[in-house]
Tab-separated table of C-alpha atoms in Angstrom:
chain	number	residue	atom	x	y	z
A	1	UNK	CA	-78.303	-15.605	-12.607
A	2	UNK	CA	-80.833	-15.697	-15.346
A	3	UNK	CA	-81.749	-18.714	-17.109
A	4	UNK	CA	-83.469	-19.190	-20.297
A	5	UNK	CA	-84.439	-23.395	-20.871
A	6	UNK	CA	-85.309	-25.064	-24.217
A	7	UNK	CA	-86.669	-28.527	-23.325
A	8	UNK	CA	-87.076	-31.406	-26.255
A	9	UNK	CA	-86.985	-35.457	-25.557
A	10	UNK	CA	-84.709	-37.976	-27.544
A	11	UNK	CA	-86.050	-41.547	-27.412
A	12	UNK	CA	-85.617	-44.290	-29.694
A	13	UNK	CA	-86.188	-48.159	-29.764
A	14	UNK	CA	-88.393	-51.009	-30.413
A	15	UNK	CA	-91.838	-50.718	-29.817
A	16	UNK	CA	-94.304	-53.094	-27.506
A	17	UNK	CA	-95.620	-50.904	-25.295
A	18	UNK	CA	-95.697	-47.105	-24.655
A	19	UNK	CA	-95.612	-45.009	-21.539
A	20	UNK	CA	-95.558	-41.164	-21.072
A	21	UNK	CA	-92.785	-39.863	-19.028
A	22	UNK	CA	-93.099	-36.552	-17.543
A	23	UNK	CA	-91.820	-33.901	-15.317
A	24	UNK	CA	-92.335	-30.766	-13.384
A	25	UNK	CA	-90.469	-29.014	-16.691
A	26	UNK	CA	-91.900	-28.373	-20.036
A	27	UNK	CA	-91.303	-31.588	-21.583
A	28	UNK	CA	-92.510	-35.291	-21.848
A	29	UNK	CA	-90.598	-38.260	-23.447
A	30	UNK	CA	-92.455	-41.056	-24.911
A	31	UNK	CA	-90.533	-44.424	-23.983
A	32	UNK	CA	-90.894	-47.564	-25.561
A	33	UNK	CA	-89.356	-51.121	-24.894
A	34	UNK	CA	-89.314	-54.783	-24.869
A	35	UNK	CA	-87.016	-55.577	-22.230
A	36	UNK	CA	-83.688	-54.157	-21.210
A	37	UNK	CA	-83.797	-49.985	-22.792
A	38	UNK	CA	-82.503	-47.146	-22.074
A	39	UNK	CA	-83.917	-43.355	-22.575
A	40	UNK	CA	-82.166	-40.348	-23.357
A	41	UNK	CA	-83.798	-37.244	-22.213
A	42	UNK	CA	-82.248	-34.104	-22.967
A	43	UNK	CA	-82.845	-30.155	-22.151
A	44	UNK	CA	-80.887	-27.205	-22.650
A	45	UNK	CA	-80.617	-24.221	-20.480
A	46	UNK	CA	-78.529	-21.476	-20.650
A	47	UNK	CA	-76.729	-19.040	-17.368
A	48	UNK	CA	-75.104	-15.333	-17.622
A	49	UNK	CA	-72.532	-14.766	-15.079
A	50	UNK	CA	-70.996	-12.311	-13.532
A	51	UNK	CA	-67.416	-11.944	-14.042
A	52	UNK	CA	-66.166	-11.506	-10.496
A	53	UNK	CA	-63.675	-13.390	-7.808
A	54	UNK	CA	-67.109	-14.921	-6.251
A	55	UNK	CA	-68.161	-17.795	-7.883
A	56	UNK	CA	-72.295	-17.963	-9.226
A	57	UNK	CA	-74.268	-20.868	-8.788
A	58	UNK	CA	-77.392	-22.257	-10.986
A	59	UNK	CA	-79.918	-25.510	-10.047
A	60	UNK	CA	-81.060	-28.261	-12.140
A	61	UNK	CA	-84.567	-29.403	-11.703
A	62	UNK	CA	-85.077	-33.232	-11.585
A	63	UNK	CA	-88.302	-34.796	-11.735
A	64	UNK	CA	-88.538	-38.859	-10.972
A	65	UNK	CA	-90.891	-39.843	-13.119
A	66	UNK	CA	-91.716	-43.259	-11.678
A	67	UNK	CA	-94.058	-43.928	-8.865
A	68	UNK	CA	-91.333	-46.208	-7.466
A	69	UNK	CA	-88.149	-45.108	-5.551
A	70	UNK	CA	-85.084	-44.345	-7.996
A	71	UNK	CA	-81.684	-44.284	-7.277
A	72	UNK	CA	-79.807	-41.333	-9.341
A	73	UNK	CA	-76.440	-40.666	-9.780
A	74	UNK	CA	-75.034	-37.177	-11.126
A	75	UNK	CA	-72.167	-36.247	-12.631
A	76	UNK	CA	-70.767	-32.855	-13.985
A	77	UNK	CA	-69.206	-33.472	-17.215
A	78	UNK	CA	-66.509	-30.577	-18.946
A	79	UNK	CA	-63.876	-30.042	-20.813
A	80	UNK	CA	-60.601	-30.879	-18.347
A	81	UNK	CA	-59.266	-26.796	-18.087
A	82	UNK	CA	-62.906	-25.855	-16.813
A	83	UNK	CA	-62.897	-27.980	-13.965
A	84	UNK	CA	-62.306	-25.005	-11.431
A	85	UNK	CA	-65.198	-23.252	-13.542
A	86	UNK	CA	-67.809	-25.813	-13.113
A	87	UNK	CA	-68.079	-27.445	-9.921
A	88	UNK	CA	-71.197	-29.790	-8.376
A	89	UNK	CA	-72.467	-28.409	-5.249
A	90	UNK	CA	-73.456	-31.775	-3.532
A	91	UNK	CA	-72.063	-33.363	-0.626
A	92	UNK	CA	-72.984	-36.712	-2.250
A	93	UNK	CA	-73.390	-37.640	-5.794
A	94	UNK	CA	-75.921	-40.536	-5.486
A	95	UNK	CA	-79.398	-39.545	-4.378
A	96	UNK	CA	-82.326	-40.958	-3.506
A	97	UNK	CA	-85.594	-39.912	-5.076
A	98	UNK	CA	-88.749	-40.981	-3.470
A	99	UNK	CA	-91.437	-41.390	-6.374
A	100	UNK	CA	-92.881	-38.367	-8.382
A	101	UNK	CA	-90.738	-36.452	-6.407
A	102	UNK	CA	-88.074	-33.072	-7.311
A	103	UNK	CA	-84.613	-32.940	-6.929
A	104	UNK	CA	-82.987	-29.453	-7.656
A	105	UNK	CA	-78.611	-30.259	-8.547
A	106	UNK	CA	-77.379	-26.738	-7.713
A	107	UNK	CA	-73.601	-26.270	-9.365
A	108	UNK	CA	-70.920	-23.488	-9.163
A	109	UNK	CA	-70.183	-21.848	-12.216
A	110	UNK	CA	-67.040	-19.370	-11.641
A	111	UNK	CA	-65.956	-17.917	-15.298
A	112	UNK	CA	-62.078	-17.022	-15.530
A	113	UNK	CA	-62.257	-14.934	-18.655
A	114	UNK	CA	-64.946	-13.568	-21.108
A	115	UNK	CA	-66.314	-16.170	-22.983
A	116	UNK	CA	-68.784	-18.885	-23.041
A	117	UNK	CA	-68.398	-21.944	-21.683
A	118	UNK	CA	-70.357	-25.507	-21.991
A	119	UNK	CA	-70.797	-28.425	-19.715
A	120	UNK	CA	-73.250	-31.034	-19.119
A	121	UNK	CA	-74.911	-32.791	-16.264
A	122	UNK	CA	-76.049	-36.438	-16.700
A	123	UNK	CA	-77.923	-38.456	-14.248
A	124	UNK	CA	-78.122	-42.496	-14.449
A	125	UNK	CA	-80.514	-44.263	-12.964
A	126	UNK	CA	-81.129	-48.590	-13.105
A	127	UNK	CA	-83.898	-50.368	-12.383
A	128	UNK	CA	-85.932	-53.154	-12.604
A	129	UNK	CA	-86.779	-52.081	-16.594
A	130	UNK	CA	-83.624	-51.166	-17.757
A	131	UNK	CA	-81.103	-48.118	-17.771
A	132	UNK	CA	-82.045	-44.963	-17.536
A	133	UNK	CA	-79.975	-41.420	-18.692
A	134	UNK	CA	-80.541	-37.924	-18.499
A	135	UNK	CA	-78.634	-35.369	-20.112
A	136	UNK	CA	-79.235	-31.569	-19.161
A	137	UNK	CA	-76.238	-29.511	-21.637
A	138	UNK	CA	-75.482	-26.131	-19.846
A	139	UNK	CA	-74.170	-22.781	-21.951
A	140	UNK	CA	-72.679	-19.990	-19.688
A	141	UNK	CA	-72.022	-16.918	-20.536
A	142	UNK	CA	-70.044	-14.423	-19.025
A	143	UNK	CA	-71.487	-10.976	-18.730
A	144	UNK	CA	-69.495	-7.962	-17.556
A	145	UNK	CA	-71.323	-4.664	-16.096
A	146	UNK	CA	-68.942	-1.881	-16.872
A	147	UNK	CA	-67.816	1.002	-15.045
A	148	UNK	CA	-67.711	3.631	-18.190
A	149	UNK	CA	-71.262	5.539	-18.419
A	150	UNK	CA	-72.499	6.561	-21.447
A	151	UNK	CA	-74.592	9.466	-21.731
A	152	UNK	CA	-76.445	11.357	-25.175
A	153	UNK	CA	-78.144	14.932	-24.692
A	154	UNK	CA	-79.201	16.967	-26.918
A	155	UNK	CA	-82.362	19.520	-27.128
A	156	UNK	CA	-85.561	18.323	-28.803
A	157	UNK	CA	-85.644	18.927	-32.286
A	158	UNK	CA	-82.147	19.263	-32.479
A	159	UNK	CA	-80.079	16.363	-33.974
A	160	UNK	CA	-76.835	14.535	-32.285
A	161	UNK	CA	-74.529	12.902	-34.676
A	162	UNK	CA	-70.944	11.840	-33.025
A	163	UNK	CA	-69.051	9.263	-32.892
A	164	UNK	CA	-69.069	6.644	-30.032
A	165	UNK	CA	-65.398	4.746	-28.956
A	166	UNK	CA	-65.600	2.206	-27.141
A	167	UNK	CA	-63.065	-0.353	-25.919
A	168	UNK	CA	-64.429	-3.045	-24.128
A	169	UNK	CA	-62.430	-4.832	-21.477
A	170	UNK	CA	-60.774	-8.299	-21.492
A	171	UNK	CA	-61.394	-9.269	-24.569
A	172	UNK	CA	-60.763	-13.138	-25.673
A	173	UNK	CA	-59.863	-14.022	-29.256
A	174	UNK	CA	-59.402	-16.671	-31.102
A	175	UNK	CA	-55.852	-18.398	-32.131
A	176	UNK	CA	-54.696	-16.913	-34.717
A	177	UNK	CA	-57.440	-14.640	-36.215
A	178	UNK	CA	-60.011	-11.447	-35.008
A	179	UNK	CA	-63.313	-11.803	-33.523
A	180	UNK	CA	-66.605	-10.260	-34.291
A	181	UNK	CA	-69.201	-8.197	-32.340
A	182	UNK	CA	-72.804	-7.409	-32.370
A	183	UNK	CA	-74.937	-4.978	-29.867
A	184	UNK	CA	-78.115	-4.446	-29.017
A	185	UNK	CA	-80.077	-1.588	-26.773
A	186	UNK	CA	-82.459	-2.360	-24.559
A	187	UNK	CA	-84.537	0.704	-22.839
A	188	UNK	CA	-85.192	0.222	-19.217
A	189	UNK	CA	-88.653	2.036	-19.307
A	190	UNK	CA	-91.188	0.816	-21.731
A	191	UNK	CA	-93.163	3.912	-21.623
A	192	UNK	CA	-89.722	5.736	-23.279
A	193	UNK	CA	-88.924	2.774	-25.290
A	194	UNK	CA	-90.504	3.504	-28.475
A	195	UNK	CA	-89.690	6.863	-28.403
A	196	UNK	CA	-85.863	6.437	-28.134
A	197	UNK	CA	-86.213	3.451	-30.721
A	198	UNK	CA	-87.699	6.287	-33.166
A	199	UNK	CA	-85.102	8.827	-32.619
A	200	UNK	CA	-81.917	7.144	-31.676
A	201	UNK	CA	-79.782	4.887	-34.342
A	202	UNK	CA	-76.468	3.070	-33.213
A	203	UNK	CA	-74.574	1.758	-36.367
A	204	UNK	CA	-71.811	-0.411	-35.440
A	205	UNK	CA	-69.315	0.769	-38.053
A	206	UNK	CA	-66.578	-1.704	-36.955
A	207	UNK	CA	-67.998	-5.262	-36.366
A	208	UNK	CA	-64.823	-7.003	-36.112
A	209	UNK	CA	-61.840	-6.654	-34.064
A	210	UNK	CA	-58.392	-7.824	-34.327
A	211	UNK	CA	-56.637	-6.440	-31.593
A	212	UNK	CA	-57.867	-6.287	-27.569
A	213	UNK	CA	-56.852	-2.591	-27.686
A	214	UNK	CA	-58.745	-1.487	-31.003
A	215	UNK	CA	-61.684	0.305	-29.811
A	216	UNK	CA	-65.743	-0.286	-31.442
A	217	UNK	CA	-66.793	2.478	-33.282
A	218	UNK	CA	-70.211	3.503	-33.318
A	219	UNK	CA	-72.053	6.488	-35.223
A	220	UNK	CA	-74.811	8.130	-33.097
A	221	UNK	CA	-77.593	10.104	-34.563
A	222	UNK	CA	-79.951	11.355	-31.858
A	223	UNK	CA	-83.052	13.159	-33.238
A	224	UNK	CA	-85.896	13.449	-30.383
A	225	UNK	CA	-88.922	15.315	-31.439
A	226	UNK	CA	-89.688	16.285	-27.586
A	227	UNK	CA	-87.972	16.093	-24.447
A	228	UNK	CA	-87.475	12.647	-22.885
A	229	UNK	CA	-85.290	11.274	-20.265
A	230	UNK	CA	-84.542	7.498	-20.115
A	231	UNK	CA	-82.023	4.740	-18.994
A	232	UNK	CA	-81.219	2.526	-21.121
A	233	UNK	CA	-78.348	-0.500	-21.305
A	234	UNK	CA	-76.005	-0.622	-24.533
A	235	UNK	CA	-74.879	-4.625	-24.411
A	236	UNK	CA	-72.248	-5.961	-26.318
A	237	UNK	CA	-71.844	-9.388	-27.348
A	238	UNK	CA	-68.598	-10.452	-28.725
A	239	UNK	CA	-69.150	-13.842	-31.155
A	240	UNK	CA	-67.517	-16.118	-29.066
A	241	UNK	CA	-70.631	-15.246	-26.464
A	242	UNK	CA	-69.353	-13.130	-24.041
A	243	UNK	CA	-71.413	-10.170	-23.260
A	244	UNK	CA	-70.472	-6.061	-22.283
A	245	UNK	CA	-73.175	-4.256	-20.150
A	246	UNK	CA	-73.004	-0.207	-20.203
A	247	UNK	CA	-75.033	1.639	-18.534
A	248	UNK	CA	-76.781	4.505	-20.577
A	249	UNK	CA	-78.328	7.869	-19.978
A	250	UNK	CA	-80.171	9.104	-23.261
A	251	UNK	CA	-82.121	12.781	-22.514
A	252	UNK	CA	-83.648	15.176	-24.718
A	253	UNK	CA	-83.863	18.403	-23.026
A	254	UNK	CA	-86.472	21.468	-23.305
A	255	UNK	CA	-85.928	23.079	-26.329
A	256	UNK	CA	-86.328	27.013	-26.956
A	257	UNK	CA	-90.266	28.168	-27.036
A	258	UNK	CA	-91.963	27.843	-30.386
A	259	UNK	CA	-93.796	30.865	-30.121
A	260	UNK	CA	-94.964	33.961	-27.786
A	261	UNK	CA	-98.635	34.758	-27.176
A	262	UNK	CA	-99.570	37.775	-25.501
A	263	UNK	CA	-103.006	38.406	-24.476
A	264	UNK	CA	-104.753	41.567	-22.911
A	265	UNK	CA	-107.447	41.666	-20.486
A	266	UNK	CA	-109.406	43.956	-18.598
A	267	UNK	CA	-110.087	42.492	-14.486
A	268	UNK	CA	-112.778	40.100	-13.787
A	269	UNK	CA	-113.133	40.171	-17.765
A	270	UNK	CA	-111.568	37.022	-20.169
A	271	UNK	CA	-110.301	37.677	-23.289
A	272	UNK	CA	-108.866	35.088	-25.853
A	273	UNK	CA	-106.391	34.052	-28.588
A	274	UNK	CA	-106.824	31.703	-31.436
A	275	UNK	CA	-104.343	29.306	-33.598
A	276	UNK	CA	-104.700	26.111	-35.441
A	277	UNK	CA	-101.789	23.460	-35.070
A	278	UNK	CA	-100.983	20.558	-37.465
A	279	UNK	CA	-99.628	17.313	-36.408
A	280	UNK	CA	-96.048	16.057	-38.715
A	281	UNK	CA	-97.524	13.099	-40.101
A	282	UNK	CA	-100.177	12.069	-42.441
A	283	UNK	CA	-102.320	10.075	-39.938
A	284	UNK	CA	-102.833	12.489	-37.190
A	285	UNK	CA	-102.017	11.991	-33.866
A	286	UNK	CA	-103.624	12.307	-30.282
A	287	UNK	CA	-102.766	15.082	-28.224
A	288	UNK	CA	-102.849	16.601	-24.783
A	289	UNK	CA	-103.106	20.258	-23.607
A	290	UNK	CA	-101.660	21.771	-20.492
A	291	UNK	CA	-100.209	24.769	-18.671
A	292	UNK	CA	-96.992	23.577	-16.430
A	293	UNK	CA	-98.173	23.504	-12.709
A	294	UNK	CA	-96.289	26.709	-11.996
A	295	UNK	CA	-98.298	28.763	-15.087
A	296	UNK	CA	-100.852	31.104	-13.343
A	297	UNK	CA	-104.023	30.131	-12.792
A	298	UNK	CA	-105.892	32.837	-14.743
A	299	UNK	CA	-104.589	30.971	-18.144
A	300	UNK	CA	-106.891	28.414	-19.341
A	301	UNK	CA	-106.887	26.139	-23.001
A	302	UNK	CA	-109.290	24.476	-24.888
A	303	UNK	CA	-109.279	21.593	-26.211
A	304	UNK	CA	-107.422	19.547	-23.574
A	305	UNK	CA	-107.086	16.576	-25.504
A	306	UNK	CA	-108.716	15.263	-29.097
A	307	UNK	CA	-106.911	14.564	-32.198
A	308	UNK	CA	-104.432	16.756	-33.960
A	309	UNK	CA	-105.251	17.298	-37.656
A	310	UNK	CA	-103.387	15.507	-39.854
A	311	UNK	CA	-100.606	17.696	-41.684
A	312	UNK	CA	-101.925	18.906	-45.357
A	313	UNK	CA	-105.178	19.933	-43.843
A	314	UNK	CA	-106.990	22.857	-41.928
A	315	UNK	CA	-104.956	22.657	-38.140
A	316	UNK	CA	-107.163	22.014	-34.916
A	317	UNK	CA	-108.016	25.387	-33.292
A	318	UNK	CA	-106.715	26.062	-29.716
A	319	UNK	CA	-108.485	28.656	-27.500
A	320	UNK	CA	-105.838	30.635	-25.398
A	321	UNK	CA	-107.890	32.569	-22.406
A	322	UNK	CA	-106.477	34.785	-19.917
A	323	UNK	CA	-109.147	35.598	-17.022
A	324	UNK	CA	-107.151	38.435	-14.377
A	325	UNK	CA	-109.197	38.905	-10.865
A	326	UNK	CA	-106.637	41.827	-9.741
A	327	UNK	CA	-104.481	44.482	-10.594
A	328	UNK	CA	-100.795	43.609	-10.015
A	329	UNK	CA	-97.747	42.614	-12.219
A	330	UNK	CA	-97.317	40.435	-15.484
A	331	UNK	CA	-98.666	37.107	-15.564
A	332	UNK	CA	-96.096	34.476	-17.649
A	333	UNK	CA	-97.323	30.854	-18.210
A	334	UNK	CA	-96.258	27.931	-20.522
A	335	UNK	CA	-98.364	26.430	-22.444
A	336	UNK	CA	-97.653	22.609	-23.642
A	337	UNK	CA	-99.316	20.732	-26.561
A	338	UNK	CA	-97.675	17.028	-26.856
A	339	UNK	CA	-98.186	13.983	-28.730
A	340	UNK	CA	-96.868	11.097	-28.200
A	341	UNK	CA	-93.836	11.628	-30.549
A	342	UNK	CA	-94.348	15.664	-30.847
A	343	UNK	CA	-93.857	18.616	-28.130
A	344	UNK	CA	-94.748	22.157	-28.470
A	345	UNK	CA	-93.852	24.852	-26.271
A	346	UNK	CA	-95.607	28.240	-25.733
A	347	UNK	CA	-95.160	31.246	-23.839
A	348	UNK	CA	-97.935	32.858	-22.939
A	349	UNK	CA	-98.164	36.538	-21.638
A	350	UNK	CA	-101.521	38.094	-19.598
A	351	UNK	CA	-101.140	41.592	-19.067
A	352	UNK	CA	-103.755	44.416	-18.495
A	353	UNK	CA	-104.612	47.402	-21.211
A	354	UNK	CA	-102.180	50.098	-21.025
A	355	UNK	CA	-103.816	53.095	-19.067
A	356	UNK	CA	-104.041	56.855	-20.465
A	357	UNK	CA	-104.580	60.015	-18.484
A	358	UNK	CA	-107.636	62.277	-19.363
A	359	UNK	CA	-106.425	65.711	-20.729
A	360	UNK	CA	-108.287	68.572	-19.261
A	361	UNK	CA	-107.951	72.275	-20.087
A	362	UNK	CA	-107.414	74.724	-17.178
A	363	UNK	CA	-110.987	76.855	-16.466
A	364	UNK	CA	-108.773	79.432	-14.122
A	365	UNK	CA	-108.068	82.817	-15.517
A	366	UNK	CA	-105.457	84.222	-13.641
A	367	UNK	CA	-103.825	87.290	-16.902
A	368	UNK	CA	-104.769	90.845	-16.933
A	369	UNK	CA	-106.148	92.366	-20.092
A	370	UNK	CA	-103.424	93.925	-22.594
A	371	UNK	CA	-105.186	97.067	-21.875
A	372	UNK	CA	-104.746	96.867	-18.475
A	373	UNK	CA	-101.286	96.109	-18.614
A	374	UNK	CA	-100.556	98.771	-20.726
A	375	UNK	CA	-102.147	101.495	-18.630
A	376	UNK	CA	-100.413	100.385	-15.751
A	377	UNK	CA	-97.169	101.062	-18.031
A	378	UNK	CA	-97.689	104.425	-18.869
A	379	UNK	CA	-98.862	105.350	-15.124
A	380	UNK	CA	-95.803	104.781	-13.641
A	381	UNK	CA	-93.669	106.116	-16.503
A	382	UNK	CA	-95.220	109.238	-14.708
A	383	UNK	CA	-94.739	109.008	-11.563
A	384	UNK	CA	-91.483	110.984	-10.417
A	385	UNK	CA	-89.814	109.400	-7.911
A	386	UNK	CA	-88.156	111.043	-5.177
A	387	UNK	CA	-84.236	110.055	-4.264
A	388	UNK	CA	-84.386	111.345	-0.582
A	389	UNK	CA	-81.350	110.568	0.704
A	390	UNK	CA	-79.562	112.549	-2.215
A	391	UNK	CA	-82.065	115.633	-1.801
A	392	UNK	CA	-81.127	115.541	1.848
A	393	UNK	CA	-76.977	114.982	1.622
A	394	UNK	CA	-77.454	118.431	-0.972
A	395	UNK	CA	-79.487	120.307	1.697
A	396	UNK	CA	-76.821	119.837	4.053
A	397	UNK	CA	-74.247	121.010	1.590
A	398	UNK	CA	-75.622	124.601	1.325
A	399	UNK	CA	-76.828	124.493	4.955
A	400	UNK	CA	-80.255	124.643	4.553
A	401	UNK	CA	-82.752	122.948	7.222
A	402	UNK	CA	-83.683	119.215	6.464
């Protein structure tokens, strides 16, 4: 139960004397009298309910102003078909209040459909000056947490435009005519909250309703400049008072990288890369530099934070530095620069110069001469070789001795 009190004093009469009356609240009545007077104090406060079987109960906090005993007696005044929805929760209506002393009225306040409902709780008191009255007027409203989740996602620097349906339960309408809606969005986390109020717009495109079935219609255009993820409530107040709660997921994933770097070093040597970056706007913007925790540690950026140039002028300079203390595989890190309404993404590449061979001609002579080679040639051109198995086979033809 969340209350929300307006307190103001209504006194009027003729004038002898004046005394302040006061309570524990935020307010003070002036009172003034001859003889016999009565003073009407009244406050307004205002309850949101649940709409459930179990009934919700608020208090009423009554001061007695007097430093004398008072005798007060309450009473719960409504409209006769909300008597089951507002309901005293005393076990005796007539109290006794010792002087300057606090008396909290707790009542019942069970709603039976979605609107908003009005009562008011008076306390009389008499004494030896005169009649005294109290009124304290009580709004409810009934407020209804709904089951259907709502959910927007988009990358950054994309944009979402759809339409939104949405049919809110039990609705109550007036005899014989339509009934007319407003919403708001509230963002649960105030560090997203002007973020999503830059890039998100719900336009109600059908305020009014005329039929419990007709759905609201709302046009969604979703354009977040860096990823964000944030809950946020969508509530929906019909005119009569009674109040829709969805729950919301709005999210603004990582979008693809803006660029690649690639930068080569030799080991236990740094070498560097340069750019300049400009910030959207015309003012400039403060900004933070970072690699992601799970970027090597050999990557390194400078500046870390400052001011981004404004956009029309010369960009601020980053310093991209790649440091490797071993031989091994590619290094891949991502590289973040972010402002509070901006998000760039880098990938960043460390890698080592590409290695070449030495080409060395062979010192090892290993070819005779042409000379030689020729000579050789003709020497065995002469050479007569000798087939001894056919000179002996013809030997012992003719039968000559081998």
């Amino acid at each position: 139960v969340s209350t929300q009190s307006t307190w103001e004093a209504v006194v009027s009469t003729q004038s002898t004397w004046e005394a302040v009356v006061s309570t524990q609240s935020t307010w003070e009545a002036v009172v003034s009298t001859q003889s016999t007077w009565e003073a009407v104090v009244s406050t307004q406060s205002t309850w949101e309910a649940v709409v459930s079987t179990q009934s919700t109960w608020g208090m009423i906090n009554f001061a007695n102003p007097f430093d004398r005993h008072l005798e007060a007696k309450i009473r719960l005044e409504r409209a006769e078909e909300h008597r089951s929805v507002f309901q005293l929760f005393l076990k005796k209506t007539t109290q006794q209040l010792p002087p300057m002393s606090m008396l909290q009225v707790p009542f019942l306040f069970c709603p039976q459909e979605m609107t908003r409902y009005e009562a008011t709780m008076t306390i009389d008191a008499a004494g030896a000056e005169g009649n005294l009255h109290w009124d304290f007027p009580i709004r409810a409203i009934a407020v209804m947490p709904c089951k259907q989740k709502l959910e927007l996602r988009c990358p950054a620097r994309a944009t979402l435009q759809k339409e939104l349906a949405i049919t809110p339960p039990d609705v109550s309408f007036r005899a014989g005519g339509g009934s007319a809606f407003s919403h708001r969005l509230v963002v649960t986390s105030e560090e997203h909250e002007e973020l999503i109020r830059k890039a998100l717009t719900l336009d109600l495109r059908n305020p009014e309703l005329s039929a419990p079935d007709e759905p609201l219609r709302f046009g969604v255009n979703f354009e977040p400049l860096r990823p964000v993820r944030a809950a946020a409530q969508l509530i929906i107040t019909q005119e009569e008072g009674a109040r829709w709660v969805y729950e919301m997921v709005i999210e603004a994933v990582e979008p693809a990288v803006d660029d690649v770097i690639t930068i080569e070093a030799h080991i236990h040597r740094t070498a560097s890369v340069c750019f300049r970056l400009n910030d959207q706007s015309d003012g400039g913007a403060a900004f933070e530099a970072f690699f992601t925790p799970d970027s090597p540690f050999e990557f390194s950026i400078h500046p870390a934070q400052g001011t981004l140039a404004p956009a029309g002028q010369e960009g601020t300079q980053f310093v991209v530095s790649f440091t490797p203390h071993e031989y091994g595989k590619l290094l891949i890190g991502k590289l973040i620069i972010q402002t509070a309404d901006m998000q760039w993404t880098y990938r960043v590449r460390g890698t080592h110069p590409s290695y070449k061979p030495p080409r060395v001609a062979a010192n090892i002579d290993n070819q005779l001469r042409r000379d030689t080679v020729s000579l050789r040639q003709q020497t065995r051109q002469k050479q007569r070789r000798t087939n001894h198995i056919r000179k002996n086979m013809k030997n012992a033809r003719f039968g000559k001795k081998i």
